[in-house]
C-alpha positions as a LaTeX table, in Angstrom:
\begin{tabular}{lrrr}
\hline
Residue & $x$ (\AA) & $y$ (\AA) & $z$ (\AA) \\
\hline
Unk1 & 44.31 & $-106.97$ & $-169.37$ \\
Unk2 & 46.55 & $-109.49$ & $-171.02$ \\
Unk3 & 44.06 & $-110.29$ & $-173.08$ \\
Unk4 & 43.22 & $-106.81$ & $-174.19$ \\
Unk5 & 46.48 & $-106.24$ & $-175.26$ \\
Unk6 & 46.54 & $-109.28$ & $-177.60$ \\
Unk7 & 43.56 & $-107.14$ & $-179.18$ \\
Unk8 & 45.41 & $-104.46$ & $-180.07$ \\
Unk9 & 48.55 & $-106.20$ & $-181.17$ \\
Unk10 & 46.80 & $-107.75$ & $-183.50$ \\
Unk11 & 44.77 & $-105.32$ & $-184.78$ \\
Unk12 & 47.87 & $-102.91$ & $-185.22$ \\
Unk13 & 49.88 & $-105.52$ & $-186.65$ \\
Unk14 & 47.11 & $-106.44$ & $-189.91$ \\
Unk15 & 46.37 & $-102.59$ & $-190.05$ \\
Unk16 & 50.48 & $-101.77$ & $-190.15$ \\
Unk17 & 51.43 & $-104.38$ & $-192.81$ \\
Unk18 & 49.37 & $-102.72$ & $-195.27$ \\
Unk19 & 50.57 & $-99.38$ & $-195.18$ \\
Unk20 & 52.48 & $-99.11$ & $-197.94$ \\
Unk21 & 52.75 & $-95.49$ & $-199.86$ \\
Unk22 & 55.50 & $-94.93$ & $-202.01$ \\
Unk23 & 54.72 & $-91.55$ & $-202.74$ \\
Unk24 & 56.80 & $-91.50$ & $-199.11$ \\
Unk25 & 60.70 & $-91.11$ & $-198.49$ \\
Unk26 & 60.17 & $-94.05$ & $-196.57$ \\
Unk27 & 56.92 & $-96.37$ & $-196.13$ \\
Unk28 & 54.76 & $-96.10$ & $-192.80$ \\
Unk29 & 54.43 & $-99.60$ & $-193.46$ \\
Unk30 & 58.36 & $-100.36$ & $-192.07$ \\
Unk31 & 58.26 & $-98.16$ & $-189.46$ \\
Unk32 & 54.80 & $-99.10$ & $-187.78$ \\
Unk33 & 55.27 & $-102.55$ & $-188.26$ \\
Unk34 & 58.65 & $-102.74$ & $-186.72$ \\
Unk35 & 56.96 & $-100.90$ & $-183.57$ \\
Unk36 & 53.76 & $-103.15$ & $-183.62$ \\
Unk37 & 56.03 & $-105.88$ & $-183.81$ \\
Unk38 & 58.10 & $-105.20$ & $-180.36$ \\
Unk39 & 55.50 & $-104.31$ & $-178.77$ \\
Unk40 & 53.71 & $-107.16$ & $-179.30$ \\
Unk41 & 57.11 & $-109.18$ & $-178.63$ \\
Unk42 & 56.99 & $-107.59$ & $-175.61$ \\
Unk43 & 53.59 & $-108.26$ & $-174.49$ \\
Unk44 & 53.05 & $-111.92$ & $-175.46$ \\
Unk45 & 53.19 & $-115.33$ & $-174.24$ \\
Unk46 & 53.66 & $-118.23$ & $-176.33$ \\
Unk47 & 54.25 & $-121.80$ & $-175.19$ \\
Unk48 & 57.11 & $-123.90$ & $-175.61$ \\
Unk49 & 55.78 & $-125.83$ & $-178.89$ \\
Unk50 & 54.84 & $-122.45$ & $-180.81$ \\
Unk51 & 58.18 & $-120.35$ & $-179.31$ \\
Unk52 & 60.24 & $-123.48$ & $-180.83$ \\
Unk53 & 58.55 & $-123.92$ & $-183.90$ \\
Unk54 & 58.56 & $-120.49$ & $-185.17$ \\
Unk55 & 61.85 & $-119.70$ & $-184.00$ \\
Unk56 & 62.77 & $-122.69$ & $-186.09$ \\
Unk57 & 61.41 & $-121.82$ & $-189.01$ \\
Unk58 & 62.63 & $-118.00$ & $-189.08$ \\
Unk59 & 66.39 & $-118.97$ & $-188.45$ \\
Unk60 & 65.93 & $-121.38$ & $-191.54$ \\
Unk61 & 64.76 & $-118.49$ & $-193.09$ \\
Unk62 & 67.37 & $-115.89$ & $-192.36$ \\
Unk63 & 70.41 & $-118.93$ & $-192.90$ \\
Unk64 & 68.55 & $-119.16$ & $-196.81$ \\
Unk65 & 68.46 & $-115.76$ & $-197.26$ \\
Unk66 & 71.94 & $-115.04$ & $-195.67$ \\
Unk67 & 73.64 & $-115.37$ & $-199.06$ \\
Unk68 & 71.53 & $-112.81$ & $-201.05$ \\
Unk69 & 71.89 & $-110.06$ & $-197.93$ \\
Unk70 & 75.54 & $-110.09$ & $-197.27$ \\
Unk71 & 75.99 & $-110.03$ & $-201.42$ \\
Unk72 & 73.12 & $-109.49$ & $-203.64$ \\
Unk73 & 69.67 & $-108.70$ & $-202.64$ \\
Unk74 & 67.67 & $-105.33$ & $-202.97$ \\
Unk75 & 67.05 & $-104.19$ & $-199.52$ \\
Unk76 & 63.88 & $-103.21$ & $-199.62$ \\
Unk77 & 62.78 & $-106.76$ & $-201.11$ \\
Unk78 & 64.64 & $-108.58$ & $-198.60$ \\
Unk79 & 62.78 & $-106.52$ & $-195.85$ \\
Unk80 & 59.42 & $-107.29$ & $-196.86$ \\
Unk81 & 60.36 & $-111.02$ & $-197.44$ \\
Unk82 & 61.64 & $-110.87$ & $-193.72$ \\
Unk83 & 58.49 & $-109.10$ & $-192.94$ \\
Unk84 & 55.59 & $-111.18$ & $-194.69$ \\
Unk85 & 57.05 & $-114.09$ & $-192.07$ \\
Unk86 & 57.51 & $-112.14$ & $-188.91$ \\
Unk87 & 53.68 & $-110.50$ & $-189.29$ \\
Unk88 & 52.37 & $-114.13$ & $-189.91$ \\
Unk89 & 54.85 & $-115.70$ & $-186.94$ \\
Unk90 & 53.43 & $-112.68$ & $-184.32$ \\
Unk91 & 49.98 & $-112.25$ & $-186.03$ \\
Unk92 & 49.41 & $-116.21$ & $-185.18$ \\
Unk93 & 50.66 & $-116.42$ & $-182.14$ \\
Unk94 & 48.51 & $-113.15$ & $-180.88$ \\
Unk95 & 45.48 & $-114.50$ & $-182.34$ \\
Unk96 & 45.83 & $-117.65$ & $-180.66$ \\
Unk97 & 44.91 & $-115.86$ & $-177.16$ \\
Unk98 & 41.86 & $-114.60$ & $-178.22$ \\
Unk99 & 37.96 & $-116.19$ & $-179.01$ \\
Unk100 & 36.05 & $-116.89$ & $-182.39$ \\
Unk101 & 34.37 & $-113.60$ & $-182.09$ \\
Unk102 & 37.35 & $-111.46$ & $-181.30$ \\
Unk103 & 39.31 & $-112.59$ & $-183.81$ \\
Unk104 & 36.30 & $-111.81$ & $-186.58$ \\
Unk105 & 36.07 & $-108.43$ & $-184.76$ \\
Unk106 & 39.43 & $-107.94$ & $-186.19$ \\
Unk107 & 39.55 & $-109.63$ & $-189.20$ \\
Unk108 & 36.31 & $-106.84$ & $-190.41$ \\
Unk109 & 37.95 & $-103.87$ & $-188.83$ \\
Unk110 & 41.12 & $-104.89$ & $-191.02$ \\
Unk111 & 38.95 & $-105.64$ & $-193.90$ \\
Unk112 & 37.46 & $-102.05$ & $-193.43$ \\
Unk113 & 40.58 & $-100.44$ & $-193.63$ \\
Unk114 & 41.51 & $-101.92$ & $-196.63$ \\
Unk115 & 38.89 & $-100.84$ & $-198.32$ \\
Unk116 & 39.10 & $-97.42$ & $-197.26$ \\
Unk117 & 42.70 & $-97.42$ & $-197.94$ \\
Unk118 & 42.48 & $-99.31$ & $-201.55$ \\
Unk119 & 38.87 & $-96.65$ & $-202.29$ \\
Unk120 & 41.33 & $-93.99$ & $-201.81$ \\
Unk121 & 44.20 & $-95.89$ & $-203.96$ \\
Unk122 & 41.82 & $-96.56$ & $-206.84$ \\
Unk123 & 40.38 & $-92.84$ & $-207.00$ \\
Unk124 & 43.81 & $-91.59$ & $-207.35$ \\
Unk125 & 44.18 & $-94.27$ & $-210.02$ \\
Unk126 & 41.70 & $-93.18$ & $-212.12$ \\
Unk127 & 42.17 & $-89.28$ & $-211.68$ \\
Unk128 & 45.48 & $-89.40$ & $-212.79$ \\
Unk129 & 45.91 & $-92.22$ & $-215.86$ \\
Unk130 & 49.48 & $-92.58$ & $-217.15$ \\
Unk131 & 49.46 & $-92.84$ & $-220.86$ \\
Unk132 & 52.87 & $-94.52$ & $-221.85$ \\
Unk133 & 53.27 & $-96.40$ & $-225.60$ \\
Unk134 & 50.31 & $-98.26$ & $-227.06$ \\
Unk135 & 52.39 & $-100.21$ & $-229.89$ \\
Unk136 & 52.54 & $-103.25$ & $-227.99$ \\
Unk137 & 48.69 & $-102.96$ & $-226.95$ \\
Unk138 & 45.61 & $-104.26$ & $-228.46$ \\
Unk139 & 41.79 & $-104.22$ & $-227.66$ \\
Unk140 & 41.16 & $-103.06$ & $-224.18$ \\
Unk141 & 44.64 & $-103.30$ & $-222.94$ \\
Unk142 & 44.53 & $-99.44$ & $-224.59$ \\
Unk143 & 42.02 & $-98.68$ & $-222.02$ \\
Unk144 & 42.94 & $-100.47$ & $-219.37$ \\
Unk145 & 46.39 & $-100.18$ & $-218.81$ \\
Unk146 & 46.55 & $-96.09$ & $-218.36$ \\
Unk147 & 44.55 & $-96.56$ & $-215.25$ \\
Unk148 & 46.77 & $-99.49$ & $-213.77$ \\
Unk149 & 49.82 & $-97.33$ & $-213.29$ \\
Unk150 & 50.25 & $-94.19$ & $-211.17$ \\
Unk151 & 49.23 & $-96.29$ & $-207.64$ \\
Unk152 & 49.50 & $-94.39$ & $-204.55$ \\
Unk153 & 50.47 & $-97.46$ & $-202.33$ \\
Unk154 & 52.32 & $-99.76$ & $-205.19$ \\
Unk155 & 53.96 & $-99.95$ & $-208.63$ \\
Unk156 & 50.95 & $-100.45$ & $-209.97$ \\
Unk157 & 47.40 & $-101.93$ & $-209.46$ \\
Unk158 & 48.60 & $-105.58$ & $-209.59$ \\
Unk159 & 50.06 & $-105.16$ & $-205.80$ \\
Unk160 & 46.73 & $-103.95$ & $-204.71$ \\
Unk161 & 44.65 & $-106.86$ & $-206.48$ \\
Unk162 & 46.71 & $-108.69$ & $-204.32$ \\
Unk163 & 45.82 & $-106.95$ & $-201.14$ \\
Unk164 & 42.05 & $-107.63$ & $-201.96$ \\
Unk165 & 42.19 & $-111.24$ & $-202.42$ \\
Unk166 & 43.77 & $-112.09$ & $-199.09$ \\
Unk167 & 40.97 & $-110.04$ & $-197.94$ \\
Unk168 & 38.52 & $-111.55$ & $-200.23$ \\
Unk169 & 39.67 & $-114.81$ & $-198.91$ \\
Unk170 & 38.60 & $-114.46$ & $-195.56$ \\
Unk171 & 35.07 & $-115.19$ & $-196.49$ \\
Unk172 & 36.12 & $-118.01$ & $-198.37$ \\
Unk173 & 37.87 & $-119.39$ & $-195.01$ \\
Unk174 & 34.87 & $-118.77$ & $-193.38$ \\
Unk175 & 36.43 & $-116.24$ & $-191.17$ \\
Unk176 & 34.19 & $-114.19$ & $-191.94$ \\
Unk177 & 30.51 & $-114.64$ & $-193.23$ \\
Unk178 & 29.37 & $-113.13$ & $-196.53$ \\
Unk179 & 25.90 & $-112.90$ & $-195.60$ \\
Unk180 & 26.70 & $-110.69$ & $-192.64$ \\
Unk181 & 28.77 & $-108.22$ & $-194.85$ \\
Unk182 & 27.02 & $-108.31$ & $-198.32$ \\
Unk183 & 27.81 & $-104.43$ & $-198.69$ \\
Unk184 & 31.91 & $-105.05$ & $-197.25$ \\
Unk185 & 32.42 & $-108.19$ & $-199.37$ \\
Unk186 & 30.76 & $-106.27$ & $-202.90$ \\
Unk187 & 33.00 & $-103.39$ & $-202.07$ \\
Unk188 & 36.10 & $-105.30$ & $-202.03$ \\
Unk189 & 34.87 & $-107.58$ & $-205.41$ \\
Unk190 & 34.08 & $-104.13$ & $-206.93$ \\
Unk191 & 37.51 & $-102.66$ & $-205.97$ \\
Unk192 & 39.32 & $-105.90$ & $-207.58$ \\
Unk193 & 37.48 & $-105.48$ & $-210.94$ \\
Unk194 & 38.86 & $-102.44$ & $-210.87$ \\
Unk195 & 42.18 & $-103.05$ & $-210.38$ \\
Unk196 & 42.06 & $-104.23$ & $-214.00$ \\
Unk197 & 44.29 & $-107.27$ & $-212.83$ \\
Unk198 & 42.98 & $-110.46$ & $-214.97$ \\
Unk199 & 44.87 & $-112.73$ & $-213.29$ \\
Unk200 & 43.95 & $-111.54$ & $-209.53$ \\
Unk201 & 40.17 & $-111.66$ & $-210.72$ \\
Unk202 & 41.00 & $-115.03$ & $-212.51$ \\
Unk203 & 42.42 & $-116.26$ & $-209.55$ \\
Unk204 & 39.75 & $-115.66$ & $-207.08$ \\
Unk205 & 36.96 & $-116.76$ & $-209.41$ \\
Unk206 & 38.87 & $-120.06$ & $-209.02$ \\
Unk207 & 39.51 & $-119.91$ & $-205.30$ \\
Unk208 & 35.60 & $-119.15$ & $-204.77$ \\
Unk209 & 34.67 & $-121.70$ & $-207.26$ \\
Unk210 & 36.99 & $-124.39$ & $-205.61$ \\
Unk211 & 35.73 & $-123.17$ & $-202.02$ \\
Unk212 & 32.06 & $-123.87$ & $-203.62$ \\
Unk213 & 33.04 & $-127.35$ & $-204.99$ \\
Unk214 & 34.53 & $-128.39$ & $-201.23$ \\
Unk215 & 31.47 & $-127.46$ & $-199.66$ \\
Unk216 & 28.63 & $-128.91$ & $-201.83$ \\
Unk217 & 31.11 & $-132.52$ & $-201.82$ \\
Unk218 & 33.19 & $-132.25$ & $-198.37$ \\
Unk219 & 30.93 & $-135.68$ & $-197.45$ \\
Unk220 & 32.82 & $-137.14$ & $-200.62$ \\
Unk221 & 36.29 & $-137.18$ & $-200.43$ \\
Unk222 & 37.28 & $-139.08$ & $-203.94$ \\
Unk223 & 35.02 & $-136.10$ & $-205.63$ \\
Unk224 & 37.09 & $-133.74$ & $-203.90$ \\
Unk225 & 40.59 & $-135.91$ & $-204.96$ \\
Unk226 & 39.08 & $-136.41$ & $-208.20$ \\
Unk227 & 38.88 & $-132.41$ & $-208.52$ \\
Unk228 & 42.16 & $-131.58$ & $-207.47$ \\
Unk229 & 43.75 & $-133.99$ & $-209.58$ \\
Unk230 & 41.61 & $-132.89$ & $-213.02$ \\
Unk231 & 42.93 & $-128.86$ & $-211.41$ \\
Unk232 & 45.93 & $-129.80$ & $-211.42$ \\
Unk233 & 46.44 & $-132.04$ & $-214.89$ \\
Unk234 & 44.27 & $-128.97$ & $-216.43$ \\
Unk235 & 46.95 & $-126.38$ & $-215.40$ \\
Unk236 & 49.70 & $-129.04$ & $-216.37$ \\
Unk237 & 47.95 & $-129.65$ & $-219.89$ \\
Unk238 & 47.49 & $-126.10$ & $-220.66$ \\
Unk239 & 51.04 & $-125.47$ & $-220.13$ \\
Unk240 & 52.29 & $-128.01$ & $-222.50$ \\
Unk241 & 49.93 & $-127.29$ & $-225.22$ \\
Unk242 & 51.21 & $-123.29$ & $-225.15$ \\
Unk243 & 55.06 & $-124.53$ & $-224.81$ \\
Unk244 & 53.65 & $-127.20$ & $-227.95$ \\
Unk245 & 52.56 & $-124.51$ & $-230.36$ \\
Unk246 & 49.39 & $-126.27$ & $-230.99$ \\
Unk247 & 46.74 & $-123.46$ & $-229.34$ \\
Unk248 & 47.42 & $-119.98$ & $-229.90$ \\
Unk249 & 46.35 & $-117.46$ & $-226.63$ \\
Unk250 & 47.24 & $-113.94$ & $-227.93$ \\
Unk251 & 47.74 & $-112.63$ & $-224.12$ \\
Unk252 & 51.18 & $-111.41$ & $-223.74$ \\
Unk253 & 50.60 & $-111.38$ & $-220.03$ \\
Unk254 & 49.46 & $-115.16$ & $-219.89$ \\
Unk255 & 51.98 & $-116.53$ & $-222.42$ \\
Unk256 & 55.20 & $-114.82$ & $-220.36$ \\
Unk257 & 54.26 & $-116.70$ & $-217.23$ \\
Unk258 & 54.87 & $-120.05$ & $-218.94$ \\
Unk259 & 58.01 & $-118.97$ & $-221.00$ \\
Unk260 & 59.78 & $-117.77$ & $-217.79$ \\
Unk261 & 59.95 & $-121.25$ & $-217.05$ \\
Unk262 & 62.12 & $-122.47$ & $-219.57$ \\
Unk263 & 64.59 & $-119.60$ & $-219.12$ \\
Unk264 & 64.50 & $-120.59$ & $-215.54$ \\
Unk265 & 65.81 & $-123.37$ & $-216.44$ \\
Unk266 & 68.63 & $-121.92$ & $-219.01$ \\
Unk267 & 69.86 & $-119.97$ & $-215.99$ \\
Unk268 & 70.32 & $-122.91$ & $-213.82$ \\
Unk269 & 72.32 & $-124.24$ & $-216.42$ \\
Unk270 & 74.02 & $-121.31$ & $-217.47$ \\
Unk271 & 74.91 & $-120.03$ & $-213.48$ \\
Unk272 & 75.47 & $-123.39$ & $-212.03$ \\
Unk273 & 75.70 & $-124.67$ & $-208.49$ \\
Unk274 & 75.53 & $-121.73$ & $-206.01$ \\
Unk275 & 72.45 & $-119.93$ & $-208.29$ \\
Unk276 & 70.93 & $-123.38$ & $-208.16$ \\
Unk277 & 70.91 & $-123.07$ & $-204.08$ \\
Unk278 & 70.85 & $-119.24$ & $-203.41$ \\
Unk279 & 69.04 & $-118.14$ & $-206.44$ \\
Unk280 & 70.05 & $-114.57$ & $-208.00$ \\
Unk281 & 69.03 & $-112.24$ & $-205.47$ \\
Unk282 & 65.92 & $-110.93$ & $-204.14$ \\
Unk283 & 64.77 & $-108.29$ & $-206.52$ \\
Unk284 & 66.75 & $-109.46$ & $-209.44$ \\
Unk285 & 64.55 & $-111.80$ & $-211.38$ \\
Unk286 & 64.37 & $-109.14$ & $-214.16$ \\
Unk287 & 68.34 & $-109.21$ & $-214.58$ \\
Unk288 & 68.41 & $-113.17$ & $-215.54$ \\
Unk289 & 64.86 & $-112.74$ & $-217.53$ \\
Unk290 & 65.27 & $-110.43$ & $-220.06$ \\
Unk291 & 64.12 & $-108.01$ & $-218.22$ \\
Unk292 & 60.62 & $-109.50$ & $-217.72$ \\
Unk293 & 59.23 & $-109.33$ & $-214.35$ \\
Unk294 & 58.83 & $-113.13$ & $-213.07$ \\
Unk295 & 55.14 & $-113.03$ & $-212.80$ \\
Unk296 & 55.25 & $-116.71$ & $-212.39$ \\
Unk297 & 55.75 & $-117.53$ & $-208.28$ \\
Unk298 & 58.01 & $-120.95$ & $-209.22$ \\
Unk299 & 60.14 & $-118.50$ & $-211.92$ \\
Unk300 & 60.42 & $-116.07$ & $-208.89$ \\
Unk301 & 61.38 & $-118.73$ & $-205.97$ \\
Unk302 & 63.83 & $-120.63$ & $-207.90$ \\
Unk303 & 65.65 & $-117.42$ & $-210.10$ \\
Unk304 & 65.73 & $-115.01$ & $-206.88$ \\
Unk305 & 65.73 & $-117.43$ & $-203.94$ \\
Unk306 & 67.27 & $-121.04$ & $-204.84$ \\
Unk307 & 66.46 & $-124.30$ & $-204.40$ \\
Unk308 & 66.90 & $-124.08$ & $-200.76$ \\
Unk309 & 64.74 & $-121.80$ & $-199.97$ \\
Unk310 & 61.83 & $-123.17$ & $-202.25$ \\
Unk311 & 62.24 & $-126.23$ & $-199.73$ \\
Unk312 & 61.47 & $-124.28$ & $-196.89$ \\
Unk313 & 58.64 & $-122.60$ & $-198.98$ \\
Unk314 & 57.25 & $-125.98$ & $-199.53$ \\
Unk315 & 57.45 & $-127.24$ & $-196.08$ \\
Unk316 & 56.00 & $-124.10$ & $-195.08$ \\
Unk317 & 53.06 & $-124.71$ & $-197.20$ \\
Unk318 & 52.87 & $-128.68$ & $-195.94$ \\
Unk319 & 52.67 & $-127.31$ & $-192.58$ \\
Unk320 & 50.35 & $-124.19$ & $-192.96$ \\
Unk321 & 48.04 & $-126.85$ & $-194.97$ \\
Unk322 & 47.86 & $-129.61$ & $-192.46$ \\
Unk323 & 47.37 & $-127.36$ & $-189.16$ \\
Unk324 & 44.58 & $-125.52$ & $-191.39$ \\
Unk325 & 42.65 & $-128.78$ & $-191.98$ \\
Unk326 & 43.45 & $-128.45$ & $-195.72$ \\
Unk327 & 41.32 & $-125.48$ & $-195.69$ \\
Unk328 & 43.96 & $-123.13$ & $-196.75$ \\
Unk329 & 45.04 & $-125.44$ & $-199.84$ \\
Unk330 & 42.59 & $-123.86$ & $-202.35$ \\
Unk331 & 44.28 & $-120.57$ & $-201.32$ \\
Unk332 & 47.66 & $-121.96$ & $-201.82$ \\
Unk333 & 47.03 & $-124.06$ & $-205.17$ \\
Unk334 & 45.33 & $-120.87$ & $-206.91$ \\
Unk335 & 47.79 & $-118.12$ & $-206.13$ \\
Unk336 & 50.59 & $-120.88$ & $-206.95$ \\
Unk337 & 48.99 & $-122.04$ & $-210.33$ \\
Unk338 & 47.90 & $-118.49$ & $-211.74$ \\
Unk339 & 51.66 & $-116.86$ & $-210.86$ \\
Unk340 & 50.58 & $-114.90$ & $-208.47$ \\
Unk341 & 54.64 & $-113.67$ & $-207.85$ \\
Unk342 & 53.78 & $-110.06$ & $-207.77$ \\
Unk343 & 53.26 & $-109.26$ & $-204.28$ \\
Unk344 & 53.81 & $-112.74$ & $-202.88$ \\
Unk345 & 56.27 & $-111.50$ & $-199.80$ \\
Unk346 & 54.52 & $-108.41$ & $-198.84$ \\
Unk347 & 54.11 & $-108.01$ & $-195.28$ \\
Unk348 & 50.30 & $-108.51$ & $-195.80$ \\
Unk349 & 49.85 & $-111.72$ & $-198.15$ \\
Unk350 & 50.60 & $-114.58$ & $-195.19$ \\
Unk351 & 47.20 & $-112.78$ & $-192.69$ \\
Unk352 & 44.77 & $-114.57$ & $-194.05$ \\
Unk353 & 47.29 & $-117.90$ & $-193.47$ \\
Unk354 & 47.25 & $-116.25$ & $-189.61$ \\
Unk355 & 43.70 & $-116.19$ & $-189.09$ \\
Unk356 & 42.94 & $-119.22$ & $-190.91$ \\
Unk357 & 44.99 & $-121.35$ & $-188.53$ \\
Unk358 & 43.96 & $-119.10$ & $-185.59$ \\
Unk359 & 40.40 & $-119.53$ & $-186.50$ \\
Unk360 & 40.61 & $-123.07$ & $-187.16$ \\
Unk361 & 42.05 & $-124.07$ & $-183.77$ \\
Unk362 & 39.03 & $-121.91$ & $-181.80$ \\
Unk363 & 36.06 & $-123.82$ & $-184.26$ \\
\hline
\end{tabular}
């Protein structure tokens, strides 16, 4: 019975966090999660190590945060920051009492939604194109831009390429197995194309491509250090020689993720201490950055969080990594590298962190 119940918990939690429709007074997204979530609270049974653990880690969370609720923070940003941590803390744990095969049960009946819900998304998309100023477009940003906008769930079609690749990554994890669901996993590829997001589809060419590398050399580990380090000084490189004026990339989009950086660092100076710790407020990135979204996740951490809470972020990533095997690091490195600050604490983007630990501990 106990058991059964974990089923659904789970399954109504990944289905709930993805609900989001802002064509709504309010999203179906707060209010089913918020149910799924005591009712699960209700229902489960952790032990002593996972109870203190989490419980840990989300007080750190809400003592970081404090500062931008009681005086800065858009609600609605701070929610889903809350929310991306409490699906992954109660998505875990439920996982945790179930087998290999339940959990892949749920992680394609999720994956099913999703594309249902994202088919439905992109039609609406591309029946009703927004056609704002071209000045500032070239090539086939004319094209492609019209049918980014207008999103049924999000602000645009960025926020859904991120809701694909955390289901994309699930086969990568090996959650999942492609060859089982050619026709799912194609669907969900398709539906990223079209989300006309380069750096989403950049991003999981890379994570697939890494994923690839790891299991042709996982017999080799000073192949697989050797790659992470020539990933990592290629990023690191490329960064330098756009801040160096020595290689032109005419990419608006790509060039703004690197000089957010530097007025990262203007604002530190120019804010001092208690922006250094507590950041500027969730939500109000644009409001130190010219008015540039902080498509850059360190730009977005540092400017709206602080320095504290990109500590916790860190050991949260240390932690997730280690108890994953290092099988989650690809995931992490890629969506860190390529700026993937968008939609990074949606209730939705820590799952496939869930399952991957889940998974991992039932292998």
């Amino acid at each position: 019975m106990i058991y059964n119940k974990m089923y659904y918990c789970s399954l109504f939690i990944v289905i709930s966090s993805v609900l989001y429709l802002r064509v709504l007074p309010v999203s179906p997204v707060y209010i089913l999660l918020i149910i799924s979530i005591v009712y699960t609270a209700l229902k489960i049974k952790v032990n002593n190590d996972e109870l203190k653990l989490f419980s840990i880690m989300f007080l750190v969370l809400l003592i970081f945060t404090g500062y931008q609720a009681l005086e800065l923070s858009k609600v609605s940003m701070l929610i889903n920051t809350y929310l991306s941590f409490i699906v992954f803390i109660f998505l875990y744990i439920s996982l945790n009492k179930l087998d290999v095969v339940t959990i892949q049960n749920i992680a394609r009946k999720y994956i099913i939604f999703c594309v249902f819900i994202v088919s439905i998304e992109t039609l609406y998309r591309f029946l009703n194109p927004i056609y704002l100023s071209l000045d500032n477009l070239s090539g086939l940003e004319v094209y492609m831009y019209p049918f980014k906008r207008n999103s049924l769930m999000f602000v645009d079609s960025n926020y859904t390429s991120i809701l694909l690749i955390t289901n994309l990554i699930l086969f990568n994890l090996g959650v999942l197995k492609i060859s089982k669901n050619r026709f799912l996993y194609l669907l969900l590829f398709i539906l990223l194309i079209l989300t006309f997001s380069r750096a989403s589809i950049l991003s999981y060419v890379l994570i697939t491509l890494i994923y690839l590398f790891l299991g042709f050399f996982k017999k080799n580990k000073l192949l697989i250090i050797l790659f992470f380090i020539f990933f990592v000084s290629f990023f690191l490189y490329f960064k330098f020689v756009i801040y160096s004026g020595t290689f032109s990339i005419h990419d608006g989009s790509l060039n703004s993720k690197f000089r957010l950086l530097n007025m990262m660092i203007d604002n530190v100076y120019d804010n001092g201490i208690t922006f250094l710790l507590f950041g500027g407020g969730i939500g109000n990135a644009g409001d130190y950055l010219d008015g540039i979204g902080a498509h850059n996740i360190f730009v977005l951490i540092f400017t709206e969080y602080g320095l504290l809470f990109a500590i916790f972020m860190l050991v949260f990533f240390i932690i997730t990594t280690v108890k994953s095997k290092f099988k989650i690091l690809p995931f992490w490195l890629v969506m860190l590298a390529t700026g993937q600050a968008l939609g990074f604490f949606l209730a939705f983007v820590f799952i496939p962190v869930a399952f991957c630990l889940s998974f991992n501990k039932k292998e």
